[in-house]
Short mmCIF file of C-alpha atoms in Angstrom, two decimals:
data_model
loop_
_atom_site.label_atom_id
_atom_site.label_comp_id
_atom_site.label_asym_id
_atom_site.label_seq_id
_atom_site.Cartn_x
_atom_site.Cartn_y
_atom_site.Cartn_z
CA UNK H 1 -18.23 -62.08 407.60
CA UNK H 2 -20.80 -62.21 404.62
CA UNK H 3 -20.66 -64.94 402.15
CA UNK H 4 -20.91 -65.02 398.36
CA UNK H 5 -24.11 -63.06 396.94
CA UNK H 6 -26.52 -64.03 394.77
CA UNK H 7 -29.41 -61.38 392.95
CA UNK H 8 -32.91 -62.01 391.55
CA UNK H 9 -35.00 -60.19 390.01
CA UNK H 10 -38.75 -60.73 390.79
CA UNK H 11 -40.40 -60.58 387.52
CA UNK H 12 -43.99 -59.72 389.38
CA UNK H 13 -42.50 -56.28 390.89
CA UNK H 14 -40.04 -55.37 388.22
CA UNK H 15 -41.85 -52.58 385.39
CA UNK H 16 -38.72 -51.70 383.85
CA UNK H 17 -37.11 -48.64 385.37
CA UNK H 18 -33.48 -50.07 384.52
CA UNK H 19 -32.15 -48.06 387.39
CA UNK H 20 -30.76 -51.56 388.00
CA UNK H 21 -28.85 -51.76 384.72
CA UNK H 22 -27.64 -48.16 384.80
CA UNK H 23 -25.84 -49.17 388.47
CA UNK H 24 -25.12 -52.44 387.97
CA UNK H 25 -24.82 -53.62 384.06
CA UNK H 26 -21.95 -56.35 384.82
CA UNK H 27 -24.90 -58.03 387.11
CA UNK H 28 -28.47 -57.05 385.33
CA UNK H 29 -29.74 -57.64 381.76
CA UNK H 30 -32.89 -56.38 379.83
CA UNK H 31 -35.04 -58.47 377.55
CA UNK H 32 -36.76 -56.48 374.60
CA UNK H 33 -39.51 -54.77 377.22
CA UNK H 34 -36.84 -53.19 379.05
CA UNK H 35 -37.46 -55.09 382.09
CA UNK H 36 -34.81 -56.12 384.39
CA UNK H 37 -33.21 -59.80 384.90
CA UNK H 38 -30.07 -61.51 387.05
CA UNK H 39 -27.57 -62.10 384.42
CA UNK H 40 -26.77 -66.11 384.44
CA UNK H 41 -27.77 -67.64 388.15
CA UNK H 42 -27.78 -64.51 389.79
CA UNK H 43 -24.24 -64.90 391.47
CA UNK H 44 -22.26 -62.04 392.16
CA UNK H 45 -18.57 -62.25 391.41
CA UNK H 46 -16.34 -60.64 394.14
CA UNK H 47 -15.67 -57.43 393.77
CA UNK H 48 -19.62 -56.23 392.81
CA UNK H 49 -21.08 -56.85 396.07
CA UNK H 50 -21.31 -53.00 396.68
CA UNK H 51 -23.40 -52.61 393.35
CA UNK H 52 -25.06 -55.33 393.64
CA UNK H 53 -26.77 -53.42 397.51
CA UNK H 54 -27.11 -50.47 395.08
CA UNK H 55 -29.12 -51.63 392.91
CA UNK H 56 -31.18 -53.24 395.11
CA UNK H 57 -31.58 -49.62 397.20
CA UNK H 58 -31.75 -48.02 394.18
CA UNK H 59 -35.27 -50.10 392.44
CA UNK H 60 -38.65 -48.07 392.97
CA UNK H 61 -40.23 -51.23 393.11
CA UNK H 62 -38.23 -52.89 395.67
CA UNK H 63 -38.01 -55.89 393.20
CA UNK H 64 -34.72 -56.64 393.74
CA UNK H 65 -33.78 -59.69 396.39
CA UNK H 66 -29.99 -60.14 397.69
CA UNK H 67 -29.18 -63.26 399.28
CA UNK H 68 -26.08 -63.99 401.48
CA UNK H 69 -25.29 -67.59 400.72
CA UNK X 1 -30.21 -24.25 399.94
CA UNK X 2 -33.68 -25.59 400.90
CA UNK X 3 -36.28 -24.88 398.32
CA UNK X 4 -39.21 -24.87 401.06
CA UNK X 5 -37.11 -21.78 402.40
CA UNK X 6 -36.47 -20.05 399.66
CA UNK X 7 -38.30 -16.90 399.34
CA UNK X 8 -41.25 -16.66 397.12
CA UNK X 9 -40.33 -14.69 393.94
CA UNK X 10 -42.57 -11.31 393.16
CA UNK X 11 -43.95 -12.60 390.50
CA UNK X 12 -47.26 -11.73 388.62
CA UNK X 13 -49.69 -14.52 389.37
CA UNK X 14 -51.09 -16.46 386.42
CA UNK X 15 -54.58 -16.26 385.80
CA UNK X 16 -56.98 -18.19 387.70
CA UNK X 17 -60.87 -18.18 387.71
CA UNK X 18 -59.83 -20.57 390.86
CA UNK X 19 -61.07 -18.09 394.31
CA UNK X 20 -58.05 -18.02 396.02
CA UNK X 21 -56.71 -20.90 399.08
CA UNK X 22 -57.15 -19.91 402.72
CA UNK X 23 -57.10 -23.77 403.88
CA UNK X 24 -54.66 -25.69 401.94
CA UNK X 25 -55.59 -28.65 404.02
CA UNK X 26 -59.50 -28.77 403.47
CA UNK X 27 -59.49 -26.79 400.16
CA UNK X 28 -56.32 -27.36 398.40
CA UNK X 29 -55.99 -26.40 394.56
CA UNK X 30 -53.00 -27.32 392.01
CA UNK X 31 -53.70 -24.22 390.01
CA UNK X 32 -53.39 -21.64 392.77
CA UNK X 33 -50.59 -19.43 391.86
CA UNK X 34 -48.93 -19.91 394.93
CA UNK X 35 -48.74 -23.98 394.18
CA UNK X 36 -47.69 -22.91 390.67
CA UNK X 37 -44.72 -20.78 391.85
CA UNK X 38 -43.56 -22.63 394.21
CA UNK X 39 -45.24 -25.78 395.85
CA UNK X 40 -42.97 -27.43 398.09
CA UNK X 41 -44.05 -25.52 401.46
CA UNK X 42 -47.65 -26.54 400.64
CA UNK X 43 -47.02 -29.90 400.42
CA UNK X 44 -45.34 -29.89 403.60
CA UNK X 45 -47.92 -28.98 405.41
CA UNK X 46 -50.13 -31.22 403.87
CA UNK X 47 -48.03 -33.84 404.54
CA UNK X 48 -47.91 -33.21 408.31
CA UNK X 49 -51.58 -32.49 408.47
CA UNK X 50 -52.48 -36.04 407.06
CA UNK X 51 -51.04 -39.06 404.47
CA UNK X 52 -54.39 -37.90 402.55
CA UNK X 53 -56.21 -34.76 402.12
CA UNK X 54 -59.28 -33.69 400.09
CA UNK X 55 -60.26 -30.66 398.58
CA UNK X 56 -64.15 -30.12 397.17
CA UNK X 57 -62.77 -28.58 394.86
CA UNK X 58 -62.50 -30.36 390.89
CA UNK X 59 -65.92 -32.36 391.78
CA UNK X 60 -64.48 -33.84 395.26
CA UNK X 61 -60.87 -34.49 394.89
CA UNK X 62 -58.00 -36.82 397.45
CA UNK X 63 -54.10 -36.07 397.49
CA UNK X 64 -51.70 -38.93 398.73
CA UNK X 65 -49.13 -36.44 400.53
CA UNK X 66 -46.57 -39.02 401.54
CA UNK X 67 -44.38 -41.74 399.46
CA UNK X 68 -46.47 -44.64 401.23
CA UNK X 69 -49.43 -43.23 400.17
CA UNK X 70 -49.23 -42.37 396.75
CA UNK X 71 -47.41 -46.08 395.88
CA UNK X 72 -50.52 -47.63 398.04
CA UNK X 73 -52.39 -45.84 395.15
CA UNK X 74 -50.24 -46.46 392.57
CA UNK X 75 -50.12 -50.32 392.92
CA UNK X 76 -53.97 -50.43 393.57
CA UNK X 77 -55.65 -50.71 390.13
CA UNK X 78 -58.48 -52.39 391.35
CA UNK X 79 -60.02 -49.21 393.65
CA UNK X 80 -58.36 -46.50 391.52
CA UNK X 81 -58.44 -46.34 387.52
CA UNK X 82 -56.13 -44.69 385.27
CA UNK X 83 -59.60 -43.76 382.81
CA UNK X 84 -58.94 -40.33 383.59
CA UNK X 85 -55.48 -39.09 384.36
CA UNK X 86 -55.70 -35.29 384.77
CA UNK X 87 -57.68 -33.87 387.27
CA UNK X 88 -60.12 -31.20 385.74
CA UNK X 89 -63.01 -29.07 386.49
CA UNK X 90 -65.03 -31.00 384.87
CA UNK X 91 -65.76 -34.94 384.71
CA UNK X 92 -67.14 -35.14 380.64
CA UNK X 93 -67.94 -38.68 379.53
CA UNK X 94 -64.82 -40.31 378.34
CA UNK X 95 -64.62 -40.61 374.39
CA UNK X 96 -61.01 -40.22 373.58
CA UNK X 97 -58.72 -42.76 374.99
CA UNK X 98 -54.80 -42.88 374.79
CA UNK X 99 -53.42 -46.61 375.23
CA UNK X 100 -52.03 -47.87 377.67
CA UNK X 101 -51.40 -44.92 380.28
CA UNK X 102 -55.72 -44.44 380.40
CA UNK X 103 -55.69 -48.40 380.32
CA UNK X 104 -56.24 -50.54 383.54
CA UNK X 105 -55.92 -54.17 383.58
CA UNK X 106 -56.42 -56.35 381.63
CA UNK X 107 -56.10 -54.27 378.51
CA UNK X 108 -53.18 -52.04 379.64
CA UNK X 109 -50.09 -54.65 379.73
CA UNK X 110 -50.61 -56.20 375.91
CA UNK X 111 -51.15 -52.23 374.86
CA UNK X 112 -48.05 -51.14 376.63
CA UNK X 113 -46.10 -54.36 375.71
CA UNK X 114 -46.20 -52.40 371.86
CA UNK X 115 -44.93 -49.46 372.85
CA UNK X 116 -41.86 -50.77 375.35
CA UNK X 117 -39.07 -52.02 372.83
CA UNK X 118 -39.01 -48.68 371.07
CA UNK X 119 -38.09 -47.11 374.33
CA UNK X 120 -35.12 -48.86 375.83
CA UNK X 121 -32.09 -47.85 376.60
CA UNK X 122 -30.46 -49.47 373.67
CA UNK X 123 -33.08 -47.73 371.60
CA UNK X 124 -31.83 -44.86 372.71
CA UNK X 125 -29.02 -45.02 372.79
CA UNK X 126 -28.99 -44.70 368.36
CA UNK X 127 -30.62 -41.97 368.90
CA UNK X 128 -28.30 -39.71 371.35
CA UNK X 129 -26.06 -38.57 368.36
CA UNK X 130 -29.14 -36.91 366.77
CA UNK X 131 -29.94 -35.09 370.27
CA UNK X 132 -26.73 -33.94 370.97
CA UNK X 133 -26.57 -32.40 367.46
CA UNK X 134 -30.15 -30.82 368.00
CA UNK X 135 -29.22 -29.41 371.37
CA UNK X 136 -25.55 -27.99 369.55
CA UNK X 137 -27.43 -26.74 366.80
CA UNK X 138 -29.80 -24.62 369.55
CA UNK X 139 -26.81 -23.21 371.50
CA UNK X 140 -25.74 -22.39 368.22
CA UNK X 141 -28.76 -19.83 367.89
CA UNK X 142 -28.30 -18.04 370.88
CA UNK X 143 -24.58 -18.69 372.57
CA UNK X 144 -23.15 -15.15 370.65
CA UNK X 145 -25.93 -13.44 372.62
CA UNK X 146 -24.27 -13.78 376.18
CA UNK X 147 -27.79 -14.84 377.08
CA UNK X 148 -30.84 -16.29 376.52
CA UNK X 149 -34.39 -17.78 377.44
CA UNK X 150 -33.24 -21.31 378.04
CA UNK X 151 -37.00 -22.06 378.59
CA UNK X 152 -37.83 -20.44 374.98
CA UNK X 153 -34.69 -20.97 373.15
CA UNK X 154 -33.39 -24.60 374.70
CA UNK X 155 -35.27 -26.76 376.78
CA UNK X 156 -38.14 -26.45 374.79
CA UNK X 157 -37.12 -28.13 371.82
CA UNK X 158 -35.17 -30.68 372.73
CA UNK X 159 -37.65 -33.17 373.36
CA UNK X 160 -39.74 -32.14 370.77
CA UNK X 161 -37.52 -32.46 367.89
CA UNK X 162 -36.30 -35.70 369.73
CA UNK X 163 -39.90 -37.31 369.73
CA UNK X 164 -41.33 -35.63 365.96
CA UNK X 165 -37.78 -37.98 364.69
CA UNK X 166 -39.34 -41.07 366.44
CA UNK X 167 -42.60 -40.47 365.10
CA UNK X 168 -41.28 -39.65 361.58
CA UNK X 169 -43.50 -35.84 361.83
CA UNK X 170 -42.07 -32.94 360.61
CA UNK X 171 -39.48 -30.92 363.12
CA UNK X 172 -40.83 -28.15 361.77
CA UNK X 173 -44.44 -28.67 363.16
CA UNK X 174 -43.23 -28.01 366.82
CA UNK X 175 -44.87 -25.08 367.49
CA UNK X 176 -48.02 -26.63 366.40
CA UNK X 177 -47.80 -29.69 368.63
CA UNK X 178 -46.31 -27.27 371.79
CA UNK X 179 -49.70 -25.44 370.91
CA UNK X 180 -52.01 -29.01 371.79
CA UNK X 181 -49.88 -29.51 374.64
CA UNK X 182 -50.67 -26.48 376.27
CA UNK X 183 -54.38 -27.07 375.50
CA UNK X 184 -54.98 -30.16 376.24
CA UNK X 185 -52.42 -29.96 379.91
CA UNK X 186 -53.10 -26.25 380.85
CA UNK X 187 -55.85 -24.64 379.47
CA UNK X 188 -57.70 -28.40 379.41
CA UNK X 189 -57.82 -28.24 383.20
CA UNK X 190 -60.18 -25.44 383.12
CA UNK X 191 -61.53 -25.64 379.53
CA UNK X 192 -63.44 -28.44 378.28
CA UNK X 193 -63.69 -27.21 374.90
CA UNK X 194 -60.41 -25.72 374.13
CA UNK X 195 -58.83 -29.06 375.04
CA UNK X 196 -61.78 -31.50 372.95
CA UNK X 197 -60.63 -29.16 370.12
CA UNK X 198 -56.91 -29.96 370.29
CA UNK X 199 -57.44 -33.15 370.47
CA UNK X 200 -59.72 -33.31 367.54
CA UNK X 201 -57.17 -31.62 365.71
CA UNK X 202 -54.59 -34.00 366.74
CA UNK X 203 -56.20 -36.66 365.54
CA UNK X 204 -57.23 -35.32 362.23
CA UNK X 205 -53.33 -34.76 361.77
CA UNK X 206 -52.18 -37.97 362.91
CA UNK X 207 -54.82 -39.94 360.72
CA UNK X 208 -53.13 -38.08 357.75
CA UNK X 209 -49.59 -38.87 358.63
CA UNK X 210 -51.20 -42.74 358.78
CA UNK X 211 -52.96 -42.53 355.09
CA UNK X 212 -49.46 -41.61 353.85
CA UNK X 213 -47.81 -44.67 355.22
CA UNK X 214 -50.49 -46.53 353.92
CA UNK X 215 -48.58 -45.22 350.26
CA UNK X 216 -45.25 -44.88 351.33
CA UNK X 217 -44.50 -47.17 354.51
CA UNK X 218 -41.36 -45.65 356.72
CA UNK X 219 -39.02 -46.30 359.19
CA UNK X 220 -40.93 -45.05 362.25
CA UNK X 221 -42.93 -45.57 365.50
CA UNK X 222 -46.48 -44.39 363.18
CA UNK X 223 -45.68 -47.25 360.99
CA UNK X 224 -44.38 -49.54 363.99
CA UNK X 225 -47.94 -48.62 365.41
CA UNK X 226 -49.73 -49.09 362.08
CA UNK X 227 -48.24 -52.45 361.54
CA UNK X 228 -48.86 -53.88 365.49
CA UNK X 229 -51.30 -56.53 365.78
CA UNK X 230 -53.52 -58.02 369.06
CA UNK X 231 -53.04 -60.70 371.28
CA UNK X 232 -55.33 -62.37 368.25
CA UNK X 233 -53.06 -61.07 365.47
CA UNK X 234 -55.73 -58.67 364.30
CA UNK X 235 -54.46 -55.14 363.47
CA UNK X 236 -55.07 -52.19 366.05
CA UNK X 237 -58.31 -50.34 366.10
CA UNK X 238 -57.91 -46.93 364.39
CA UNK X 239 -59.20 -45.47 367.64
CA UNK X 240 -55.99 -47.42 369.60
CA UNK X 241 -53.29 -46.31 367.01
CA UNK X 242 -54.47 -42.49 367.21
CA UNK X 243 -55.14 -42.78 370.76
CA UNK X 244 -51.54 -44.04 371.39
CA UNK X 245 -50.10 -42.33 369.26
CA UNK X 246 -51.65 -38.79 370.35
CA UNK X 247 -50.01 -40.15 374.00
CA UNK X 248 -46.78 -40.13 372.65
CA UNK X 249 -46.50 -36.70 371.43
CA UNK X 250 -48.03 -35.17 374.30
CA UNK X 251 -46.29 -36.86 377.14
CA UNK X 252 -43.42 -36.86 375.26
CA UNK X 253 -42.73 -32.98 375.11
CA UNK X 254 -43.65 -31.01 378.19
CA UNK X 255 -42.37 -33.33 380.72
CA UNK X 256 -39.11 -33.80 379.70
CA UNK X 257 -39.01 -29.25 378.17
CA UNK X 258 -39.86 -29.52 382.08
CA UNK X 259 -37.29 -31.43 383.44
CA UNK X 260 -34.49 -30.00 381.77
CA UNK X 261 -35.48 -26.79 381.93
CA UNK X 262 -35.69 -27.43 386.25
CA UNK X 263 -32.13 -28.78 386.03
CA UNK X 264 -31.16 -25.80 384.07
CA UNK X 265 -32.83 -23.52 386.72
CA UNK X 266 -30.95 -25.08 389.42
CA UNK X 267 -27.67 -25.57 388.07
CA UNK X 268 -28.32 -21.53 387.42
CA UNK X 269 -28.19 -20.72 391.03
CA UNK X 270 -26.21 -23.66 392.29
CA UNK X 271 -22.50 -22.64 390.95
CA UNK X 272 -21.25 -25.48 393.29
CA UNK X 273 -23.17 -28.36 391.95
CA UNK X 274 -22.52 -26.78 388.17
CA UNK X 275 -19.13 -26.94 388.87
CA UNK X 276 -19.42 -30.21 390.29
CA UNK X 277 -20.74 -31.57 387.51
CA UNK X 278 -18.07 -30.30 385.22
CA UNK X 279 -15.09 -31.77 387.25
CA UNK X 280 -16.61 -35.20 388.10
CA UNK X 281 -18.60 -36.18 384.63
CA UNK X 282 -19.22 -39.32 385.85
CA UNK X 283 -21.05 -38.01 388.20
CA UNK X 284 -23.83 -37.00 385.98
CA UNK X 285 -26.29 -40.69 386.10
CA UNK X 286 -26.44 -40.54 389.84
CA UNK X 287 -26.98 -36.34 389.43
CA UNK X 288 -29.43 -37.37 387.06
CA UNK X 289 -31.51 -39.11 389.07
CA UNK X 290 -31.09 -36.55 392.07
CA UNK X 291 -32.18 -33.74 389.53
CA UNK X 292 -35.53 -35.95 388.96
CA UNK X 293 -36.41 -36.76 392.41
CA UNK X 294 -36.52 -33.00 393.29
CA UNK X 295 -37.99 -31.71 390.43
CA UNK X 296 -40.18 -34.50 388.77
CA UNK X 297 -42.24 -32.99 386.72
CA UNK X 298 -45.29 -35.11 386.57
CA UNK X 299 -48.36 -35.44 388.53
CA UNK X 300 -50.63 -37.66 387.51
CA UNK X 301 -54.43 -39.09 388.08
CA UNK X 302 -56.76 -41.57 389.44
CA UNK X 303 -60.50 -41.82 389.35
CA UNK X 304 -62.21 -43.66 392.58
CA UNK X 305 -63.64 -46.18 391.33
CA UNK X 306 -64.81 -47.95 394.94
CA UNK X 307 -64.14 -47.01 398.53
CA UNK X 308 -61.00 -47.61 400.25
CA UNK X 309 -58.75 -47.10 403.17
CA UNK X 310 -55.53 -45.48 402.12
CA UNK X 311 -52.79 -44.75 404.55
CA UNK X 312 -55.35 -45.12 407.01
CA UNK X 313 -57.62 -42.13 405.25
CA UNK X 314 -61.02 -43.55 404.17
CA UNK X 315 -61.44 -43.11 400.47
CA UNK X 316 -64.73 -42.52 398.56
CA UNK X 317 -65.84 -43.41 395.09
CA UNK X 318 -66.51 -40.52 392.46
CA UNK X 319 -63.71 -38.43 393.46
CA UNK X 320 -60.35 -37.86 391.51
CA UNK X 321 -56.92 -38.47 393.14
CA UNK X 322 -54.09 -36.03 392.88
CA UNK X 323 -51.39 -38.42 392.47
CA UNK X 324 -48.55 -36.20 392.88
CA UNK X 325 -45.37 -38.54 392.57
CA UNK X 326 -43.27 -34.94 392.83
CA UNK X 327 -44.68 -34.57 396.21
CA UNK X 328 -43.64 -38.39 397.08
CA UNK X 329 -40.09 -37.54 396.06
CA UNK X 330 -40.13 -34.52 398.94
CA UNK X 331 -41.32 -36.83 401.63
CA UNK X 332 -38.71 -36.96 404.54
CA UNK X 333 -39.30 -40.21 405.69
CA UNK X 334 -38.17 -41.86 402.79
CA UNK X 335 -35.55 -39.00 401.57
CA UNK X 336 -32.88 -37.41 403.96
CA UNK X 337 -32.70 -33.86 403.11
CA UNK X 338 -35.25 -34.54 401.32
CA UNK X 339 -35.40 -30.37 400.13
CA UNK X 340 -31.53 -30.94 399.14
CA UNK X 341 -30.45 -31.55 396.03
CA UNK X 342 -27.48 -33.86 396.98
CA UNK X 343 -25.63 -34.56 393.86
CA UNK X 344 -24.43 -37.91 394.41
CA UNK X 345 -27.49 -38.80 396.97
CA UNK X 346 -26.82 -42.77 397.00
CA UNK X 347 -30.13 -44.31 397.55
CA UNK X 348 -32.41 -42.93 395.64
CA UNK X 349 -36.20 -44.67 395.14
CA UNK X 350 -37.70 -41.44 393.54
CA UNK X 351 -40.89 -41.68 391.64
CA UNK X 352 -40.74 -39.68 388.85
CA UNK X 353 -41.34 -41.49 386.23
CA UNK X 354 -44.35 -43.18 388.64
CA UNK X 355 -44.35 -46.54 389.77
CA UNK X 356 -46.20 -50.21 389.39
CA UNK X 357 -47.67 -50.91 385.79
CA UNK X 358 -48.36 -47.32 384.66
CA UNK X 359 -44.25 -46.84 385.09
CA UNK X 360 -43.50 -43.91 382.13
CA UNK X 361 -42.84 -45.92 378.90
CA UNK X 362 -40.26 -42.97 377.25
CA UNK X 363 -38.45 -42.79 381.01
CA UNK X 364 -35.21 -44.31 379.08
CA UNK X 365 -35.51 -41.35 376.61
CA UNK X 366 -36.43 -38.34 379.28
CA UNK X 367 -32.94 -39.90 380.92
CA UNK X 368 -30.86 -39.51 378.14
CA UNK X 369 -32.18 -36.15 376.81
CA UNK X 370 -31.91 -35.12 380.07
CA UNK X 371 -28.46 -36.12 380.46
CA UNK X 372 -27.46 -34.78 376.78
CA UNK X 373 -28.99 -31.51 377.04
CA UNK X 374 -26.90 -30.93 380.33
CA UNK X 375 -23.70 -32.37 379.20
CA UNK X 376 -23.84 -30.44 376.08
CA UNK X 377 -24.98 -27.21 377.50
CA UNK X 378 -22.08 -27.09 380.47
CA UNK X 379 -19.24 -28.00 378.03
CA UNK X 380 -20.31 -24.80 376.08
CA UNK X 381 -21.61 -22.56 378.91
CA UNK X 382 -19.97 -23.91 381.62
CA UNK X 383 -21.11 -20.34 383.81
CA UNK X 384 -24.56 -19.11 383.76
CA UNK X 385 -26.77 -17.46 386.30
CA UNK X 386 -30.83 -16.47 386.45
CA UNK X 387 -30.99 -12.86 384.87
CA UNK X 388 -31.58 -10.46 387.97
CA UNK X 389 -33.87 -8.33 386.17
CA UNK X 390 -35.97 -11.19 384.54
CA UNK X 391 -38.58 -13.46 386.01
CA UNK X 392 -39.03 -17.10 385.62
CA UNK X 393 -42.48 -18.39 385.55
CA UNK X 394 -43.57 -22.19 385.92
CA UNK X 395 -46.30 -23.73 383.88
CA UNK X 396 -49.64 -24.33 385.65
CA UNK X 397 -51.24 -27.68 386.60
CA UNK X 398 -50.27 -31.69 385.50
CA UNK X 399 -46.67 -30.65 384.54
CA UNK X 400 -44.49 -28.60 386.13
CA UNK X 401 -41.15 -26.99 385.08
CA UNK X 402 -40.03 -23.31 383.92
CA UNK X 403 -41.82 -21.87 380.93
CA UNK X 404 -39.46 -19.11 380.88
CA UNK X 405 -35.95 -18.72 382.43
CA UNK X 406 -33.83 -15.94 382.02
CA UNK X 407 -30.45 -16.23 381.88
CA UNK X 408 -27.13 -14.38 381.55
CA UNK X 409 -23.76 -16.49 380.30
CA UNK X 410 -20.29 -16.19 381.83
CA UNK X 411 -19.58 -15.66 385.62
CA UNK X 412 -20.83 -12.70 387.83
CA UNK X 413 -19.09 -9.27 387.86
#
């Protein structure tokens, strides 16, 4: 099945919605803007997979990457 | 129940010195009372008629119909400016600007980069105790009545006493800045001079809140704006601080009076959901959202600035663009059931608060008054349902939510 998951937020696409945060706050943090970034490496711990895919279906500016690893 | 099949209320029709629609394809209008009333049918057969339609109409005018569309628009800065951002009758030269949302690159990120770390959610957080105790002290007013004008009596001035505490302007000046806001967002469609004199007056007010500081510096976003300096550590032109700071009160207000009020209106007529929202609480981020993708309040504006293809629609300089992120949030292909309000609706891309740079800078605040108005209205009035012998009426134009709603407290007989 899938392996471990990693997030990243691309700082480009991301304007600070912090739908990401609201979903997900074990896995996102926001900088003084309000815009969105991977806490540490981006690695999700087991267990947050599921927010981690709602997050990312979740961002208005699809700038939100999952990896399977 | 599907709003594009509910019935059209008999309601009087606001005034229009619009003539009426017979084509909403070729000849559509955002101030026709039908639009006003109820626009989700209209923009459903726009939307199968073509991703972008035109009207002659407001001095030649486009409309993005479907999600792709309007974010092809959205995330194109270079064909479509943000100079103007309401689409009017009339096209006057630009002399008043309002940093960053009438910005375009290069000058709108450093001029929204001031006005972001007032507005996050930790930011707001501090202030949630203060709205919860202005929306008690409201239901206060009126909860011995067994009724009420939520419009009038609740959602109205929420957000207003929310934003004059940020600003550090008197609560008690409401009505006068609810006055401006109709001016400049209704009547300003229409009325050139009506709206140049609100926002005349505006300023004059603002610039004497500013020579005040300039005595006795305070805690709040005028000073914050007073004090913010350039990329070159120079202080803000006068013209920047007013202009910004006349943004803030205005978009401030009427958007989020709207969206409450909306949620209000629906949770009126939708027992199910109400009680939904009263047995699963933590329900209410994810109902949130849902409430703002299918009643976002805000349309916004672009100016042509250079041909383009859009969606496949050629695109021609000197007209306005309709950029109607509400309509976005009702497009099917993106949204299943898209004329559902689905409580707990798991993905959920809506647009309300726009998207790219010009993303709304108080969205973090609209959230949380949102969700504090609602919390604290169900845990007092858990039942409530649209008065059967009162109307509700919609405001006309760039903002849409209910102006006046009706209602009667405690279940059915």
């Amino acid at each position: 099945m899938s392996g471990k998951l990693r997030i990243h937020v691309d700082q480009d696409k991301c304007q600070g919605h912090a739908r990401c945060k609201a979903l997900a706050p074990e896995l996102f943090e926001l900088d003084e803007f309000g815009n969105a970034h991977e806490v540490g490496d981006g690695s999700v711990p087991a267990g947050l997979e599921d927010k981690a895919w709602l997050a990312k279906s979740n961002c208005p500016e699809i700038a939100i990457e999952v990896t399977e690893e | 129940m599907s709003d594009s099949a509910r019935a059209i209320p008999d309601v009087a029709p606001a005034i229009s010195d619009h003539p009426p629609v017979n084509d909403w394809v070729h000849d559509f209008d955002h101030t026709d009372p039908r639009w006003t009333e109820n626009p989700y049918p209209i923009w459903d057969e726009l939307r199968a008629a073509s991703p972008v339609v035109h009207t002659d109409r407001f001095l030649g005018c486009y409309m993005p119909t479907t999600y792709e569309a309007v974010k092809e628009i959205a995330y194109d800065t270079t064909h479509f400016s943000s100079r103007r951002v309401i689409v009017r009758d009339v096209r006057p030269e630009i002399v008043n600007t309002a940093p960053p949302i009438t910005s375009d690159p290069p000058e709108h990120k450093p001029a929204k980069q001031l006005l972001l770390p007032p507005f996050t959610p930790d930011a707001m957080k501090k202030l949630e105790p203060r709205v919860r105790a202005i929306c008690n002290e409201l239901i206060d007013e009126f909860i011995a009545d067994g009724r009420c004008d939520a419009a009038a009596r609740y959602t109205k001035h929420i957000p207003v006493r929310a934003i004059a505490h940020m600003l550090g302007i008197p609560q008690k000046d409401s009505d006068l800045f609810i006055k401006w806001i109709h001016e400049i967002l209704e009547l300003g469609i229409k009325d050139d001079a009506t709206m140049m004199r609100a926002v005349h007056e505006m300023t004059g007010y603002f610039h004497g809140h500013i020579e005040a500081r300039k005595q006795n510096p305070t805690d709040d976003l005028i000073t914050t704006m007073m004090n913010a300096r350039d990329k070159n550590g120079q202080p803000l032109s006068d013209g920047h601080v007013l202009g910004s700071l006349r943004l803030l009160l205005i978009a401030g207000i009427d958007t989020t009076w709207s969206a409450i009020g909306a949620s209000l209106w629906h949770l009126a007529k939708t027992p199910a959901d109400r009680d939904r929202l009263i047995a699963e609480p933590e329900l209410m981020p994810t109902a949130i959202e849902e409430l703002l993708r299918a009643y976002a309040p805000v349309t916004m504006a672009r100016e042509v600035m250079k041909d383009t293809v859009i969606s496949g629609c050629p695109v021609k300089h000197d007209n306005m663009v309709l950029l109607s992120f509400p309509a976005a949030n009702r497009d099917p292909a993106v949204f299943p059931d898209a004329d559902k309000v689905v409580l707990d609706r798991k993905e959920n891309r809506h647009v309300a608060f726009g998207l790219g740079i010009h993303r709304c800078v108080g969205s973090n605040l609209a959230r949380m008054e949102m969700t504090v108005a609602i919390e604290e209205w169900l845990k007092r009035i858990p039942d409530f349902r649209l008065d059967p012998a009162g109307q509700v009426r919609w405001s006309e134009g760039t903002v849409r939510g209910p102006r006046q709603l009706p209602v009667l407290f405690g279940k059915s007989a």
